[in-house]
Amino acid sequence: MVKYIFQRIIYMVITLFIIATATFFLMKLLPGSPFNDLGGKMTEAQEQLLMEKYGLDEPVPVQYAKYMAGMVQGDLGVSFQYDNRSVTDIILSRLGPSAHLGAQALIIGSLLGIILGMTAAIRHNTWWDYTSNVLAVIGISIPSFVFAGLLQYYLAVQWRLFPVSFWEGPIYTVLPTIALMIFPMAICARFMRSEMLEVLGSDYIELARAKGVSNNTIMFKHALRNALIPVITVLGPMTVSLMTGTLVIEQIFAVPGIGEQFVRSINTNDYPVIMGTTMLFSVMFIVVILIVDLLYGLIDPRIRITGGKD
Amino acid sequence: MRHNKWSLLVLAMILGLVLVACSSGSDSTEEEEKILNIAERSDIPTMDPIMTEDNVSTQWIDTVYEGLYRQAPGGEIVSGIAKMEETEVSEDGLTYTFHLREDAEWENGDPVTAQDFVYGWQRATNPDNGSFYGNYLMSGKIKNSEAIFAGEMDPEELGVSAPDDNTFVVELETPVAYFDSYVTNANFLPVHQEFLEEQGDDFSLSPDSILSNGPFKMTEWKSEEGWTVEKNESYWDAENVALDGISVKVIKDSDTQLSNYEVGDLDRVSLSGSQVSDNQTSPDYHSLTESSVFWLKMNQESVENSEYMENLNFRKALAKAFDNEAYVDVVYGNDSEPVDYFVPSNFVEHPETGEDFQTGNEELSYDVEAAQEYWEAAKEELGFDEVTLSFLSQDDDVAKNISEFMKTELEKNLEGLSIEANNVPWSRQLELMREKEYDLAVSGWGPDYKDAISFVDLWVTDGENNDVGYSNEEYDEIVKAVKGELANDPVARFEAMQEAEKIALEDAVISPIMQRKTSVLYKGNVKGLDQLNPYGNNYSYKYVDIE
């Protein structure tokens, strides 16, 4: 296990190095410069001065070497758009709300989805099942920003039950969490239902029933455990996308998250912020994949994470 | 029994939620204070006066700092730290002596001195600090600024001095007729040197690292969430500042802004898109005139099509072939004014008569018949039947509407013309325009000071912003005179600029489209938000009140 994790960490470092290198050179292909977004008022001489200040007048390989050296030491540089603010500070201040909101939506959404899917499977072909299916289809097919708009309009503007937007306390997280959790809830419900149906129809469940094992034990110890594996597979990438912010929901509820920052940094050619956020997303993605792989082994010991003779 | 437990739990959760929702109401003590609640679409990119390049930074720097003079509502220039009525100007217009008020203080109680202005201005021209606007505004105007910017002189050699604590002297290289409005720019603010040096790289990054000398002081600033400013009791004119504070939230989504206004969380909100027509009957609705004018650029030095674009009949045909009233309706759907000029109206007035700069000019107004006559003349002169021009535009939805509209109008009215839309990101559009790799583009300009030269100067031969390749000796001579020998003759100077605009329109340098207006809603009890400043910061919050 330790050896496996160690190996995976080495692969992760190599992957991150490749991502950083590819992003750096691709970023340089972006049209325009970070300093010409001033309504055309900047002269070439003035732009040159800024290029020198930020080291952008040096050959690209030199810039690359300097950037990588800085990154290894934990220095992601300063933003071009936010005067003198370090990229690390920008990322840390905006990651918090995104991660908070994402985690909240993911946990509540996936738990509700699992419950909904299980209920649908256990009460197959009853109105529980039909309702669950309809909810899942609605959740998957209608974009979250539609729910966000409806929630905001009815619960905040019309009925005044919740604040319209902002990020000032637990109550402010309710509407964006609901809007964000509907999709993971629907996905989990769909997967859970179909997997549970398959598991419940399998021979070993029949055997357990024949042996007189209690219904609760069958459901939670045998069926749920096996049905969770595909759910965990889809939850992996969903975790990253939810925790790193969803641009539209953040905008609608004025959440100071990182999703919007990433898009803006690309639009304004803010190279250090593009690199910083890309690396953050990459690290999170790779770590989540590792966690998912480890969870497989924990949930179903038949899945050997190390493979081979171990 | 088990069911009962679950029911109780669900009931408790619902009750809890309702209680929390109810407890989020407003604090009753806040109602007694005059706090203006507003929203901005972005965080403040910088609070360092010399680094500001955008509207949000400019607005809030102006709110917490004060320079020599400041803008009152409507753009009137009034005394700031300097007493306007005591300012002495040398006969040649090259030396200004400002007398600073003795009671002006920084937030920490230190007096605001002439040396603070000297240091602030030198800092703006120091190339190591990378101030774009400092160089843009000062080069060629403040003595030695150009050489300092080029690294050929030390910032200490800038033409500014402080003979004593309350006297600030500025030496110019050329008379600047609009000097009063010029010095209200954020780059001309004073800086408390000792405080700045204590803060080092953290200067202006948080409320603690900002030292105010203006009507308000910053008390809170949460990145991407918002900020608050409170009335600065140590400000020399604090008794005339009506608001106790301003609370600003960052809300990027326009519908969310409007929803917050509807539930009473905001006192003012800008409208966009269909929100404008939806709210036009509201008693809170107001349409505020800006000084930004938009036009169709026709590049005479086009890499691909200069042979056509150089032809006056060809340009006049293009200029008159689209309906700018329909443009405003289709693209913006607001109250923006279709115009036939490029120096905005309601911006500058005749120094003696007070008459607006714009007295009427229909040289390039929409006229399909005339456009077709010019088009036929151009065809005959240039010997073509069909021609394809590129239309450069941004890649957002509004810009795509613009290129679609212009393509439809021009192709419909000018036989044989084809338009190819080239939609690119904004920074790329600027790059292509600077390199003159385009035929047609829509662009605009907002002034940096209250003077028509901010617009007229755009089209001088080889000017920094002349990306349409226009050149006319007579025009250049007039602009040169306006900046030189006429600088101390306000009437002749004003009329010369009117003449210059007429020449440029006759030459179809650009084709004017519209002067922009902003549609807003604000509460009836808020006073002082009824007009926008013509340049720089949009509002002077010093003069805003809640009744």
mmCIF file of N, CA and C in Angstrom, chain A residues 31-33 36-47 49-50 53 81-85 93-94 152 156-157 160-162 164-168 171 174 251-254 256 260-261 264 267 269, chain B residues 17 20-21 24 43-46 48 51 53 127-130 132-133 135-136 149 201 205 221 223-225 249-253 256 259-260 262-263 425-428 430-431 434 445-446 448 464-465:
data_model
loop_
_atom_site.group_PDB
_atom_site.id
_atom_site.type_symbol
_atom_site.label_atom_id
_atom_site.label_comp_id
_atom_site.label_asym_id
_atom_site.label_seq_id
_atom_site.Cartn_x
_atom_site.Cartn_y
_atom_site.Cartn_z
ATOM 1 N N PRO A 31 -3.347 34.958 -28.076
ATOM 2 C CA PRO A 31 -3.162 36.235 -28.786
ATOM 3 C C PRO A 31 -3.203 37.421 -27.829
ATOM 4 N N GLY A 32 -2.520 38.481 -28.198
ATOM 5 C CA GLY A 32 -2.520 39.708 -27.396
ATOM 6 C C GLY A 32 -1.517 39.654 -26.266
ATOM 7 N N SER A 33 -1.321 40.810 -25.642
ATOM 8 C CA SER A 33 -0.405 40.858 -24.504
ATOM 9 C C SER A 33 -1.209 41.231 -23.264
ATOM 10 N N ASN A 36 -2.190 45.284 -23.199
ATOM 11 C CA ASN A 36 -2.782 46.146 -24.222
ATOM 12 C C ASN A 36 -4.292 46.261 -24.082
ATOM 13 N N ASP A 37 -4.785 45.917 -22.883
ATOM 14 C CA ASP A 37 -6.223 45.958 -22.666
ATOM 15 C C ASP A 37 -6.645 47.291 -22.064
ATOM 16 N N LEU A 38 -6.097 48.364 -22.563
ATOM 17 C CA LEU A 38 -6.324 49.665 -21.938
ATOM 18 C C LEU A 38 -6.994 50.635 -22.886
ATOM 19 N N GLY A 39 -7.892 50.125 -23.705
ATOM 20 C CA GLY A 39 -8.608 50.988 -24.625
ATOM 21 C C GLY A 39 -7.695 51.615 -25.658
ATOM 22 N N GLY A 40 -6.549 50.980 -25.892
ATOM 23 C CA GLY A 40 -5.656 51.462 -26.945
ATOM 24 C C GLY A 40 -4.836 52.671 -26.539
ATOM 25 N N LYS A 41 -4.807 52.992 -25.239
ATOM 26 C CA LYS A 41 -4.114 54.212 -24.835
ATOM 27 C C LYS A 41 -2.626 53.990 -24.568
ATOM 28 N N MET A 42 -2.188 52.756 -24.523
ATOM 29 C CA MET A 42 -0.783 52.506 -24.208
ATOM 30 C C MET A 42 0.074 52.514 -25.466
ATOM 31 N N THR A 43 1.178 53.235 -25.384
ATOM 32 C CA THR A 43 2.079 53.255 -26.540
ATOM 33 C C THR A 43 2.980 52.022 -26.489
ATOM 34 N N GLU A 44 3.659 51.773 -27.613
ATOM 35 C CA GLU A 44 4.551 50.606 -27.662
ATOM 36 C C GLU A 44 5.675 50.732 -26.650
ATOM 37 N N ALA A 45 6.196 51.981 -26.488
ATOM 38 C CA ALA A 45 7.301 52.189 -25.543
ATOM 39 C C ALA A 45 6.852 51.866 -24.123
ATOM 40 N N GLN A 46 5.635 52.282 -23.805
ATOM 41 C CA GLN A 46 5.131 52.022 -22.460
ATOM 42 C C GLN A 46 4.902 50.528 -22.242
ATOM 43 N N GLU A 47 4.403 49.880 -23.280
ATOM 44 C CA GLU A 47 4.178 48.438 -23.157
ATOM 45 C C GLU A 47 5.520 47.720 -22.972
ATOM 46 N N LEU A 49 8.123 48.835 -21.561
ATOM 47 C CA LEU A 49 8.587 49.065 -20.192
ATOM 48 C C LEU A 49 7.970 48.039 -19.237
ATOM 49 N N LEU A 50 6.671 47.798 -19.430
ATOM 50 C CA LEU A 50 5.991 46.833 -18.565
ATOM 51 C C LEU A 50 6.473 45.408 -18.838
ATOM 52 N N LYS A 53 9.534 45.059 -16.944
ATOM 53 C CA LYS A 53 9.277 44.986 -15.500
ATOM 54 C C LYS A 53 8.898 43.563 -15.078
ATOM 55 N N GLN A 81 -2.923 41.800 -13.470
ATOM 56 C CA GLN A 81 -4.152 42.573 -13.451
ATOM 57 C C GLN A 81 -4.433 43.189 -12.087
ATOM 58 N N TYR A 82 -4.088 42.458 -11.023
ATOM 59 C CA TYR A 82 -4.275 42.981 -9.668
ATOM 60 C C TYR A 82 -2.926 43.419 -9.171
ATOM 61 N N ASP A 83 -2.712 44.702 -9.217
ATOM 62 C CA ASP A 83 -1.426 45.296 -8.935
ATOM 63 C C ASP A 83 -0.755 44.712 -7.697
ATOM 64 N N ASN A 84 0.394 44.088 -7.930
ATOM 65 C CA ASN A 84 1.277 43.628 -6.848
ATOM 66 C C ASN A 84 0.713 42.510 -5.969
ATOM 67 N N ARG A 85 -0.446 41.947 -6.288
ATOM 68 C CA ARG A 85 -0.992 40.893 -5.436
ATOM 69 C C ARG A 85 -0.417 39.550 -5.852
ATOM 70 N N SER A 93 -7.395 33.055 -1.355
ATOM 71 C CA SER A 93 -8.584 33.789 -0.911
ATOM 72 C C SER A 93 -9.825 33.347 -1.676
ATOM 73 N N ARG A 94 -9.643 32.874 -2.907
ATOM 74 C CA ARG A 94 -10.839 32.524 -3.701
ATOM 75 C C ARG A 94 -11.160 31.031 -3.672
ATOM 76 N N GLN A 152 -33.484 31.860 -6.761
ATOM 77 C CA GLN A 152 -33.243 33.244 -6.383
ATOM 78 C C GLN A 152 -34.538 34.071 -6.501
ATOM 79 N N ALA A 156 -35.786 34.090 -2.758
ATOM 80 C CA ALA A 156 -35.114 35.296 -2.258
ATOM 81 C C ALA A 156 -35.894 36.568 -2.575
ATOM 82 N N VAL A 157 -36.260 36.748 -3.867
ATOM 83 C CA VAL A 157 -36.902 38.014 -4.242
ATOM 84 C C VAL A 157 -38.382 38.028 -3.847
ATOM 85 N N ARG A 160 -38.656 36.233 0.106
ATOM 86 C CA ARG A 160 -37.687 36.828 1.048
ATOM 87 C C ARG A 160 -37.242 35.863 2.156
ATOM 88 N N LEU A 161 -37.142 34.567 1.838
ATOM 89 C CA LEU A 161 -36.721 33.593 2.847
ATOM 90 C C LEU A 161 -35.208 33.561 3.000
ATOM 91 N N PHE A 162 -34.514 33.832 1.912
ATOM 92 C CA PHE A 162 -33.047 33.781 1.926
ATOM 93 C C PHE A 162 -32.492 35.046 1.267
ATOM 94 N N VAL A 164 -30.496 37.250 -1.449
ATOM 95 C CA VAL A 164 -30.370 37.083 -2.901
ATOM 96 C C VAL A 164 -28.982 36.561 -3.265
ATOM 97 N N SER A 165 -27.969 37.131 -2.621
ATOM 98 C CA SER A 165 -26.596 36.757 -2.981
ATOM 99 C C SER A 165 -25.654 37.127 -1.844
ATOM 100 N N PHE A 166 -24.379 37.141 -2.151
ATOM 101 C CA PHE A 166 -23.260 37.464 -1.237
ATOM 102 C C PHE A 166 -22.773 36.219 -0.492
ATOM 103 N N TRP A 167 -21.756 36.429 0.310
ATOM 104 C CA TRP A 167 -21.052 35.328 0.960
ATOM 105 C C TRP A 167 -20.705 35.776 2.372
ATOM 106 N N GLU A 168 -21.723 35.809 3.229
ATOM 107 C CA GLU A 168 -21.487 36.415 4.542
ATOM 108 C C GLU A 168 -21.872 35.512 5.719
ATOM 109 N N ILE A 171 -26.334 31.115 6.103
ATOM 110 C CA ILE A 171 -27.609 31.305 5.391
ATOM 111 C C ILE A 171 -27.382 31.664 3.914
ATOM 112 N N VAL A 174 -27.149 28.634 1.369
ATOM 113 C CA VAL A 174 -28.255 27.684 1.145
ATOM 114 C C VAL A 174 -28.661 27.609 -0.334
ATOM 115 N N GLN A 251 -21.251 33.433 -10.150
ATOM 116 C CA GLN A 251 -21.640 34.766 -10.620
ATOM 117 C C GLN A 251 -23.037 35.123 -10.152
ATOM 118 N N ILE A 252 -23.971 34.170 -10.288
ATOM 119 C CA ILE A 252 -25.366 34.454 -9.940
ATOM 120 C C ILE A 252 -25.499 34.801 -8.462
ATOM 121 N N PHE A 253 -24.762 34.082 -7.605
ATOM 122 C CA PHE A 253 -24.896 34.336 -6.166
ATOM 123 C C PHE A 253 -23.768 35.203 -5.617
ATOM 124 N N ALA A 254 -23.005 35.814 -6.508
ATOM 125 C CA ALA A 254 -21.909 36.705 -6.101
ATOM 126 C C ALA A 254 -20.976 36.035 -5.089
ATOM 127 N N PRO A 256 -17.412 34.843 -4.073
ATOM 128 C CA PRO A 256 -16.059 35.217 -4.504
ATOM 129 C C PRO A 256 -15.180 33.986 -4.744
ATOM 130 N N GLU A 260 -14.502 31.998 -11.625
ATOM 131 C CA GLU A 260 -14.554 33.232 -12.402
ATOM 132 C C GLU A 260 -13.148 33.803 -12.586
ATOM 133 N N GLN A 261 -12.331 33.677 -11.525
ATOM 134 C CA GLN A 261 -10.965 34.209 -11.591
ATOM 135 C C GLN A 261 -10.165 33.529 -12.705
ATOM 136 N N ARG A 264 -11.310 34.806 -16.106
ATOM 137 C CA ARG A 264 -10.873 36.185 -16.331
ATOM 138 C C ARG A 264 -9.378 36.247 -16.600
ATOM 139 N N ASN A 267 -8.865 35.552 -20.187
ATOM 140 C CA ASN A 267 -9.300 36.662 -21.046
ATOM 141 C C ASN A 267 -8.351 37.847 -21.002
ATOM 142 N N ASN A 269 -5.043 37.600 -20.286
ATOM 143 C CA ASN A 269 -3.656 37.144 -20.438
ATOM 144 C C ASN A 269 -2.832 37.343 -19.168
ATOM 145 N N LEU B 17 -34.194 26.372 9.863
ATOM 146 C CA LEU B 17 -33.932 27.092 8.610
ATOM 147 C C LEU B 17 -34.720 28.399 8.564
ATOM 148 N N VAL B 20 -33.218 30.914 11.018
ATOM 149 C CA VAL B 20 -31.985 31.532 10.497
ATOM 150 C C VAL B 20 -32.348 32.547 9.425
ATOM 151 N N ALA B 21 -33.324 32.173 8.563
ATOM 152 C CA ALA B 21 -33.722 33.081 7.480
ATOM 153 C C ALA B 21 -34.279 34.372 8.058
ATOM 154 N N SER B 24 -31.783 36.978 9.494
ATOM 155 C CA SER B 24 -30.837 37.649 8.595
ATOM 156 C C SER B 24 -31.298 39.048 8.208
ATOM 157 N N ASP B 43 -13.861 43.531 -8.548
ATOM 158 C CA ASP B 43 -13.078 43.956 -7.397
ATOM 159 C C ASP B 43 -12.237 45.164 -7.823
ATOM 160 N N ILE B 44 -11.641 45.854 -6.857
ATOM 161 C CA ILE B 44 -10.771 46.983 -7.201
ATOM 162 C C ILE B 44 -9.414 46.427 -7.634
ATOM 163 N N PRO B 45 -9.004 46.637 -8.897
ATOM 164 C CA PRO B 45 -7.709 46.093 -9.317
ATOM 165 C C PRO B 45 -6.534 46.709 -8.561
ATOM 166 N N THR B 46 -6.611 47.992 -8.243
ATOM 167 C CA THR B 46 -5.522 48.603 -7.463
ATOM 168 C C THR B 46 -6.029 49.833 -6.728
ATOM 169 N N ASP B 48 -3.510 51.808 -5.558
ATOM 170 C CA ASP B 48 -2.322 52.653 -5.661
ATOM 171 C C ASP B 48 -2.611 53.724 -6.722
ATOM 172 N N MET B 51 -1.130 53.531 -10.216
ATOM 173 C CA MET B 51 -1.303 52.313 -11.011
ATOM 174 C C MET B 51 -2.705 52.187 -11.604
ATOM 175 N N GLU B 53 -5.859 52.235 -13.871
ATOM 176 C CA GLU B 53 -6.087 52.262 -15.324
ATOM 177 C C GLU B 53 -7.546 51.992 -15.654
ATOM 178 N N PRO B 127 10.196 55.463 -13.978
ATOM 179 C CA PRO B 127 9.917 54.285 -14.828
ATOM 180 C C PRO B 127 9.935 52.969 -14.064
ATOM 181 N N ASP B 128 10.654 52.926 -12.953
ATOM 182 C CA ASP B 128 10.719 51.680 -12.165
ATOM 183 C C ASP B 128 9.353 51.309 -11.589
ATOM 184 N N ASN B 129 8.478 52.296 -11.444
ATOM 185 C CA ASN B 129 7.166 52.013 -10.839
ATOM 186 C C ASN B 129 6.145 51.544 -11.865
ATOM 187 N N GLY B 130 6.465 51.704 -13.145
ATOM 188 C CA GLY B 130 5.595 51.166 -14.201
ATOM 189 C C GLY B 130 4.207 51.776 -14.259
ATOM 190 N N PHE B 132 1.437 53.390 -16.014
ATOM 191 C CA PHE B 132 1.094 53.651 -17.410
ATOM 192 C C PHE B 132 0.476 55.039 -17.568
ATOM 193 N N TYR B 133 -0.520 55.353 -16.736
ATOM 194 C CA TYR B 133 -1.215 56.624 -16.913
ATOM 195 C C TYR B 133 -0.368 57.824 -16.509
ATOM 196 N N ASN B 135 2.745 58.219 -17.042
ATOM 197 C CA ASN B 135 3.547 58.565 -18.219
ATOM 198 C C ASN B 135 2.685 59.094 -19.350
ATOM 199 N N TYR B 136 1.540 58.465 -19.524
ATOM 200 C CA TYR B 136 0.622 58.868 -20.594
ATOM 201 C C TYR B 136 0.193 60.327 -20.416
ATOM 202 N N PHE B 149 10.919 59.465 -17.795
ATOM 203 C CA PHE B 149 10.275 58.212 -18.195
ATOM 204 C C PHE B 149 11.219 57.369 -19.066
ATOM 205 N N ASP B 201 6.109 46.681 -0.163
ATOM 206 C CA ASP B 201 5.340 46.063 -1.253
ATOM 207 C C ASP B 201 3.860 45.910 -0.921
ATOM 208 N N LEU B 205 -2.558 47.465 -0.529
ATOM 209 C CA LEU B 205 -3.166 46.145 -0.732
ATOM 210 C C LEU B 205 -4.289 45.842 0.259
ATOM 211 N N TRP B 221 -11.948 45.569 3.179
ATOM 212 C CA TRP B 221 -11.786 45.236 1.757
ATOM 213 C C TRP B 221 -11.557 43.732 1.655
ATOM 214 N N SER B 223 -11.319 40.688 -0.802
ATOM 215 C CA SER B 223 -11.103 40.415 -2.216
ATOM 216 C C SER B 223 -12.291 39.718 -2.858
ATOM 217 N N GLU B 224 -12.774 40.278 -3.947
ATOM 218 C CA GLU B 224 -13.872 39.721 -4.744
ATOM 219 C C GLU B 224 -15.217 39.706 -4.022
ATOM 220 N N GLU B 225 -15.269 40.183 -2.765
ATOM 221 C CA GLU B 225 -16.548 40.230 -2.047
ATOM 222 C C GLU B 225 -17.078 41.645 -1.974
ATOM 223 N N LYS B 249 -20.627 45.951 -2.732
ATOM 224 C CA LYS B 249 -20.529 44.502 -2.935
ATOM 225 C C LYS B 249 -20.088 44.251 -4.362
ATOM 226 N N VAL B 250 -19.300 43.215 -4.550
ATOM 227 C CA VAL B 250 -18.928 42.828 -5.909
ATOM 228 C C VAL B 250 -19.995 41.863 -6.425
ATOM 229 N N ILE B 251 -20.747 42.300 -7.421
ATOM 230 C CA ILE B 251 -21.774 41.437 -8.035
ATOM 231 C C ILE B 251 -21.584 41.518 -9.545
ATOM 232 N N LYS B 252 -21.152 40.425 -10.137
ATOM 233 C CA LYS B 252 -20.832 40.441 -11.569
ATOM 234 C C LYS B 252 -22.075 40.267 -12.437
ATOM 235 N N ASP B 253 -23.054 39.575 -11.912
ATOM 236 C CA ASP B 253 -24.237 39.257 -12.718
ATOM 237 C C ASP B 253 -25.260 40.397 -12.629
ATOM 238 N N THR B 256 -28.540 39.554 -10.844
ATOM 239 C CA THR B 256 -28.371 39.488 -9.390
ATOM 240 C C THR B 256 -28.320 40.893 -8.798
ATOM 241 N N SER B 259 -31.886 42.050 -8.688
ATOM 242 C CA SER B 259 -32.640 41.363 -7.623
ATOM 243 C C SER B 259 -32.308 41.973 -6.268
ATOM 244 N N ASN B 260 -31.033 42.275 -6.039
ATOM 245 C CA ASN B 260 -30.637 42.891 -4.774
ATOM 246 C C ASN B 260 -31.252 44.272 -4.614
ATOM 247 N N GLU B 262 -34.140 45.124 -5.942
ATOM 248 C CA GLU B 262 -35.579 44.906 -5.713
ATOM 249 C C GLU B 262 -35.889 44.534 -4.268
ATOM 250 N N VAL B 263 -34.991 43.789 -3.622
ATOM 251 C CA VAL B 263 -35.266 43.432 -2.220
ATOM 252 C C VAL B 263 -34.748 44.497 -1.260
ATOM 253 N N PRO B 425 -10.679 38.069 -29.568
ATOM 254 C CA PRO B 425 -10.683 38.636 -28.207
ATOM 255 C C PRO B 425 -10.250 40.107 -28.221
ATOM 256 N N TRP B 426 -10.707 40.859 -27.211
ATOM 257 C CA TRP B 426 -10.477 42.303 -27.160
ATOM 258 C C TRP B 426 -8.993 42.657 -27.265
ATOM 259 N N SER B 427 -8.157 41.939 -26.518
ATOM 260 C CA SER B 427 -6.728 42.288 -26.546
ATOM 261 C C SER B 427 -6.155 42.068 -27.949
ATOM 262 N N ARG B 428 -6.669 41.065 -28.641
ATOM 263 C CA ARG B 428 -6.209 40.803 -30.012
ATOM 264 C C ARG B 428 -6.730 41.905 -30.951
ATOM 265 N N LEU B 430 -7.221 44.981 -30.206
ATOM 266 C CA LEU B 430 -6.367 46.165 -30.018
ATOM 267 C C LEU B 430 -5.039 45.995 -30.749
ATOM 268 N N GLU B 431 -4.514 44.793 -30.673
ATOM 269 C CA GLU B 431 -3.228 44.510 -31.335
ATOM 270 C C GLU B 431 -3.365 44.670 -32.849
ATOM 271 N N ARG B 434 -3.736 48.288 -33.789
ATOM 272 C CA ARG B 434 -2.460 49.004 -33.713
ATOM 273 C C ARG B 434 -1.566 48.664 -34.916
ATOM 274 N N TRP B 445 -14.042 56.034 -27.516
ATOM 275 C CA TRP B 445 -13.033 56.768 -26.760
ATOM 276 C C TRP B 445 -13.708 57.517 -25.627
ATOM 277 N N GLY B 446 -13.095 57.449 -24.448
ATOM 278 C CA GLY B 446 -13.552 58.243 -23.309
ATOM 279 C C GLY B 446 -12.438 59.207 -22.939
ATOM 280 N N ASP B 448 -9.824 61.785 -20.865
ATOM 281 C CA ASP B 448 -9.070 61.728 -19.610
ATOM 282 C C ASP B 448 -9.087 63.065 -18.887
ATOM 283 N N GLU B 464 -0.157 58.685 -31.653
ATOM 284 C CA GLU B 464 -0.078 57.374 -30.986
ATOM 285 C C GLU B 464 -1.369 56.575 -31.115
ATOM 286 N N ASN B 465 -2.481 57.271 -31.173
ATOM 287 C CA ASN B 465 -3.765 56.564 -31.249
ATOM 288 C C ASN B 465 -4.426 56.646 -32.621
#
